[in-house]
Amino acid sequence: MYIFALNVTKDMPNVKVIDMTQPTTGCLHDYVVTPDDMKNLEGAQFLITNGAGMESFMDKVTSQMPNLQIVDSSKGIQLIKGEGDEGDNPHLWVSITNAITQVGNIGEQLSALDPTNAAKYKENTNAYIKKLEVERDKMHQTLDSVKNRDIVTFHEAFPYFAQEFNLNIAGVIEREPGSEPSAKELAETIDEVKSLNVKALFAEPQYPTKAADTIAKETGAKVYTLDPIVTGPMDADAYINIMDSNLKTLQEALK
């Protein structure tokens, strides 16, 4: 959300954007609010969130800050339901179409909450959405025609991405990042990869590739790196640059 916020507030010296998490944090599954976070929130007017339950750990904190306006970027996005007791999948932004909706939501809600700057928010939002649309068109032109559509991913970050590009996630190596799959789960994934003749396993740059390497060794599939954009450079062009890199990886892996 930080990258999206940078673009929506571009060239607005009276608006300061603070990233609550470090660029190396990764997904927020186990994030704990720090004293610095509390200080930043107490001085903030708006908190821009991904929504869809991603920031549920913040609910107790924000409920005690009645003057803090929440900008929920997930409005209007159809969520993918989790299995069993799992909640909705919150990794919305990994789909570039969802990202466009999120940017639009941020711009629209900031314009309503801060009408003095509404025209600039709208201008910036439209400009960034145009860039995202160009990238989306390029990705679809490449990926819509690939014949090999079965993939195995590292964790549950890519269902929205797969949905957008009509890819089949044949297996997930770690349901929760950092939790090694059991021997049974590993064996099931290996069997699935073999039965579907899956050629590509996608690890993530934020986590070790031990389990993926084991599956690759047993099946002959190759390990590639696909970035869910939860770490990395925090500049305004980072989302599009990483998506472009992901496109090149997929083009190579699915040929």
Coordinates of C-alpha atoms in Angstrom, one line a residue:
M1 CA 0.0 0.0 0.0
Y2 CA 3.0 2.3 0.6
I3 CA 3.9 2.3 -3.1
F4 CA 0.3 2.9 -4.1
A5 CA 0.1 5.8 -1.6
L6 CA 3.3 7.3 -2.9
N7 CA 1.8 7.5 -6.4
V8 CA -1.5 8.9 -5.3
T9 CA 0.2 11.6 -3.2
K10 CA 2.9 12.4 -5.7
D11 CA 4.2 16.0 -5.7
M12 CA 2.1 16.9 -2.7
P13 CA 4.5 18.6 -0.2
N14 CA 1.8 19.0 2.4
V15 CA 1.1 15.2 2.5
K16 CA 3.6 12.9 4.2
V17 CA 3.5 9.1 3.6
I18 CA 5.0 6.9 6.3
D19 CA 5.5 3.1 5.8
M20 CA 4.6 1.4 9.1
T21 CA 6.6 -1.7 8.2
Q22 CA 10.2 -2.1 7.1
P23 CA 10.8 -3.0 3.4
T24 CA 12.1 -6.4 4.7
T25 CA 9.0 -7.3 6.8
G26 CA 7.3 -9.5 4.3
C27 CA 3.6 -10.5 4.8
L28 CA 2.0 -9.2 7.9
H29 CA 1.0 -12.6 9.3
D30 CA 2.9 -12.2 12.6
Y31 CA 3.4 -8.5 12.7
V32 CA 3.3 -6.8 16.1
V33 CA 2.6 -3.1 16.5
T34 CA 5.7 -1.2 17.8
P35 CA 5.9 1.9 20.0
D36 CA 7.1 3.8 16.9
D37 CA 4.0 2.6 15.0
M38 CA 1.8 4.0 17.9
K39 CA 3.6 7.3 17.7
N40 CA 3.1 7.5 13.9
L41 CA -0.6 6.6 14.2
E42 CA -1.2 9.2 16.9
G43 CA 0.1 11.9 14.6
A44 CA -1.6 10.6 11.5
Q45 CA -4.9 11.7 9.9
F46 CA -5.3 8.7 7.6
L47 CA -4.3 5.0 7.7
I48 CA -4.3 3.4 4.3
T49 CA -4.9 -0.4 4.6
N50 CA -5.0 -3.3 2.2
G51 CA -8.2 -4.5 3.9
A52 CA -9.6 -8.1 3.5
G53 CA -8.4 -8.9 7.0
M54 CA -4.7 -8.3 6.3
E55 CA -4.4 -5.7 9.1
S56 CA -6.8 -7.3 11.6
F57 CA -4.0 -7.1 14.2
M58 CA -4.6 -3.3 14.1
D59 CA -8.3 -3.4 15.0
K60 CA -7.8 -3.0 18.7
V61 CA -5.4 -0.2 18.3
T62 CA -7.4 1.8 15.7
S63 CA -10.6 1.4 17.7
Q64 CA -9.0 3.6 20.4
M65 CA -8.2 6.3 17.8
P66 CA -11.5 7.8 16.8
N67 CA -9.9 10.7 14.8
L68 CA -7.9 8.3 12.6
Q69 CA -9.6 7.8 9.3
I70 CA -9.2 4.4 7.8
V71 CA -8.8 4.1 4.0
D72 CA -9.8 0.6 3.0
S73 CA -8.4 -0.2 -0.5
S74 CA -10.2 -3.6 -0.8
K75 CA -13.7 -2.1 -1.4
G76 CA -15.4 -3.7 -4.4
I77 CA -13.0 -6.6 -4.8
Q78 CA -14.4 -10.1 -4.8
L79 CA -12.4 -12.1 -2.2
I80 CA -11.2 -15.6 -2.5
K81 CA -12.4 -17.7 0.4
G82 CA -9.9 -19.7 2.4
E83 CA -10.2 -23.4 3.1
G84 CA -11.6 -24.7 6.4
D85 CA -11.0 -22.2 9.2
E86 CA -8.8 -20.0 7.0
G87 CA -10.2 -16.5 6.4
D88 CA -10.5 -14.7 3.1
N89 CA -7.2 -14.5 1.1
P90 CA -5.9 -10.9 1.6
H91 CA -3.2 -10.9 -1.0
L92 CA -5.3 -8.7 -3.4
W93 CA -2.5 -6.6 -4.9
V94 CA -0.7 -9.5 -6.5
S95 CA -3.4 -9.3 -9.2
I96 CA -2.7 -6.2 -11.2
T97 CA -6.4 -5.7 -11.9
N98 CA -7.0 -5.7 -8.1
A99 CA -4.1 -3.3 -7.7
I100 CA -5.8 -0.9 -10.1
T101 CA -9.0 -1.1 -8.1
Q102 CA -7.0 -0.5 -4.8
V103 CA -5.3 2.6 -6.2
G104 CA -8.7 3.9 -7.4
N105 CA -10.1 3.3 -3.9
I106 CA -7.2 5.1 -2.2
G107 CA -7.5 8.1 -4.5
E108 CA -11.3 8.3 -4.1
Q109 CA -11.3 7.9 -0.3
L110 CA -8.5 10.4 0.2
S111 CA -10.3 12.9 -2.0
A112 CA -13.4 12.6 0.1
L113 CA -11.5 12.8 3.4
D114 CA -9.3 15.7 2.2
P115 CA -11.3 17.7 -0.3
T116 CA -8.8 20.5 -0.4
N117 CA -6.4 18.2 -2.2
A118 CA -9.1 16.3 -4.1
A119 CA -8.1 17.5 -7.6
K120 CA -4.4 16.5 -7.1
Y121 CA -5.3 13.1 -5.7
K122 CA -7.5 12.5 -8.8
E123 CA -4.8 13.6 -11.2
N124 CA -2.2 11.4 -9.6
T125 CA -4.6 8.4 -9.3
N126 CA -5.5 8.5 -13.0
A127 CA -1.9 8.9 -14.1
Y128 CA -0.8 5.9 -12.1
I129 CA -3.7 3.7 -13.1
K130 CA -2.8 4.4 -16.8
K131 CA 0.7 3.1 -16.1
L132 CA -0.8 0.0 -14.4
E133 CA -3.1 -0.6 -17.3
V134 CA -0.2 -0.6 -19.7
E135 CA 1.6 -3.1 -17.6
R136 CA -1.5 -5.3 -17.3
D137 CA -2.1 -5.3 -21.1
K138 CA 1.5 -6.3 -21.6
M139 CA 1.2 -9.2 -19.1
H140 CA -2.0 -10.4 -20.6
Q141 CA -0.6 -10.3 -24.2
T142 CA 2.2 -12.6 -23.0
L143 CA 0.5 -14.9 -20.5
D144 CA -2.9 -15.4 -22.2
S145 CA -1.2 -17.6 -24.8
V146 CA 1.0 -19.8 -22.8
K147 CA 0.2 -23.5 -23.1
N148 CA 1.7 -24.7 -19.8
R149 CA -0.7 -23.3 -17.1
D150 CA 0.0 -25.6 -14.1
I151 CA 2.2 -24.1 -11.4
V152 CA 3.2 -24.8 -7.8
T153 CA 3.7 -21.8 -5.5
F154 CA 5.5 -21.2 -2.3
H155 CA 2.5 -20.0 -0.2
E156 CA -1.0 -18.6 -0.5
A157 CA 0.1 -15.3 -2.0
F158 CA -0.8 -16.0 -5.7
P159 CA -4.4 -17.1 -6.0
Y160 CA -5.5 -13.7 -7.3
F161 CA -2.6 -13.6 -9.7
A162 CA -3.4 -17.1 -10.9
Q163 CA -7.1 -16.2 -11.3
E164 CA -6.3 -13.1 -13.4
F165 CA -4.1 -15.0 -15.8
N166 CA -6.0 -18.3 -15.8
L167 CA -3.1 -20.3 -14.2
N168 CA -3.8 -23.5 -12.3
I169 CA -2.1 -23.6 -8.8
A170 CA -1.5 -27.4 -8.6
G171 CA 0.0 -27.2 -5.2
V172 CA 1.1 -24.9 -2.4
I173 CA 4.4 -25.7 -0.7
E174 CA 3.9 -23.8 2.6
R175 CA 0.4 -22.7 3.6
E176 CA 1.9 -20.3 6.0
P177 CA 5.4 -18.9 5.2
G178 CA 8.0 -20.1 7.6
S179 CA 6.0 -23.3 8.4
E180 CA 7.8 -26.3 6.8
P181 CA 5.4 -28.7 5.1
S182 CA 5.1 -32.1 6.8
A183 CA 6.4 -35.2 5.2
K184 CA 2.9 -36.1 4.2
E185 CA 2.2 -32.7 2.6
L186 CA 5.6 -32.8 0.8
A187 CA 4.8 -36.3 -0.6
E188 CA 1.3 -35.2 -1.7
T189 CA 2.8 -32.2 -3.5
I190 CA 5.4 -34.3 -5.2
D191 CA 2.7 -36.8 -6.4
E192 CA 0.6 -33.9 -7.7
V193 CA 3.6 -32.3 -9.6
K194 CA 4.4 -35.7 -11.1
S195 CA 0.8 -36.5 -12.1
L196 CA 0.3 -33.1 -13.8
N197 CA 3.8 -33.0 -15.2
V198 CA 4.3 -29.6 -13.6
K199 CA 7.5 -28.0 -14.9
A200 CA 7.7 -24.9 -12.7
L201 CA 7.9 -24.4 -9.0
F202 CA 7.8 -20.8 -7.8
A203 CA 9.7 -19.9 -4.6
E204 CA 9.6 -16.3 -3.2
P205 CA 12.7 -14.1 -2.6
Q206 CA 11.6 -13.5 1.0
Y207 CA 11.9 -17.1 2.1
P208 CA 14.3 -20.1 1.9
T209 CA 13.8 -22.6 -1.0
K210 CA 14.6 -25.8 0.9
A211 CA 11.1 -27.4 0.4
A212 CA 10.9 -26.3 -3.2
D213 CA 14.4 -27.7 -3.9
T214 CA 13.4 -31.0 -2.4
I215 CA 10.3 -31.2 -4.7
A216 CA 12.4 -30.2 -7.7
K217 CA 14.9 -32.9 -7.0
E218 CA 12.2 -35.6 -6.7
T219 CA 10.2 -34.4 -9.8
G220 CA 12.6 -32.8 -12.2
A221 CA 10.7 -29.6 -12.1
K222 CA 12.7 -26.3 -12.0
V223 CA 12.6 -23.7 -9.2
Y224 CA 12.0 -20.1 -10.2
T225 CA 11.5 -17.0 -8.1
L226 CA 8.2 -15.2 -8.2
D227 CA 7.9 -12.0 -6.1
P228 CA 4.6 -11.2 -4.3
I229 CA 5.8 -7.7 -3.7
V230 CA 5.9 -7.7 0.0
T231 CA 9.5 -6.6 0.3
G232 CA 12.0 -4.8 -1.8
P233 CA 12.6 -1.2 -3.0
M234 CA 10.1 1.3 -1.7
D235 CA 10.1 3.7 -4.6
A236 CA 7.1 4.8 -6.7
D237 CA 7.9 2.5 -9.6
A238 CA 8.7 -0.6 -7.6
Y239 CA 5.3 -2.4 -8.1
I240 CA 5.5 -2.1 -11.9
N241 CA 9.2 -3.0 -12.0
I242 CA 8.6 -6.1 -10.0
M243 CA 5.6 -7.1 -12.0
D244 CA 7.7 -6.7 -15.1
S245 CA 10.3 -9.0 -13.6
N246 CA 7.6 -11.6 -12.7
L247 CA 6.4 -11.5 -16.3
K248 CA 9.9 -12.3 -17.6
T249 CA 10.2 -15.2 -15.1
L250 CA 6.8 -16.6 -16.1
Q251 CA 7.6 -16.2 -19.8
E252 CA 10.7 -18.4 -19.3
A253 CA 9.1 -20.9 -16.9
L254 CA 5.9 -21.6 -18.8
K255 CA 7.2 -21.7 -22.4

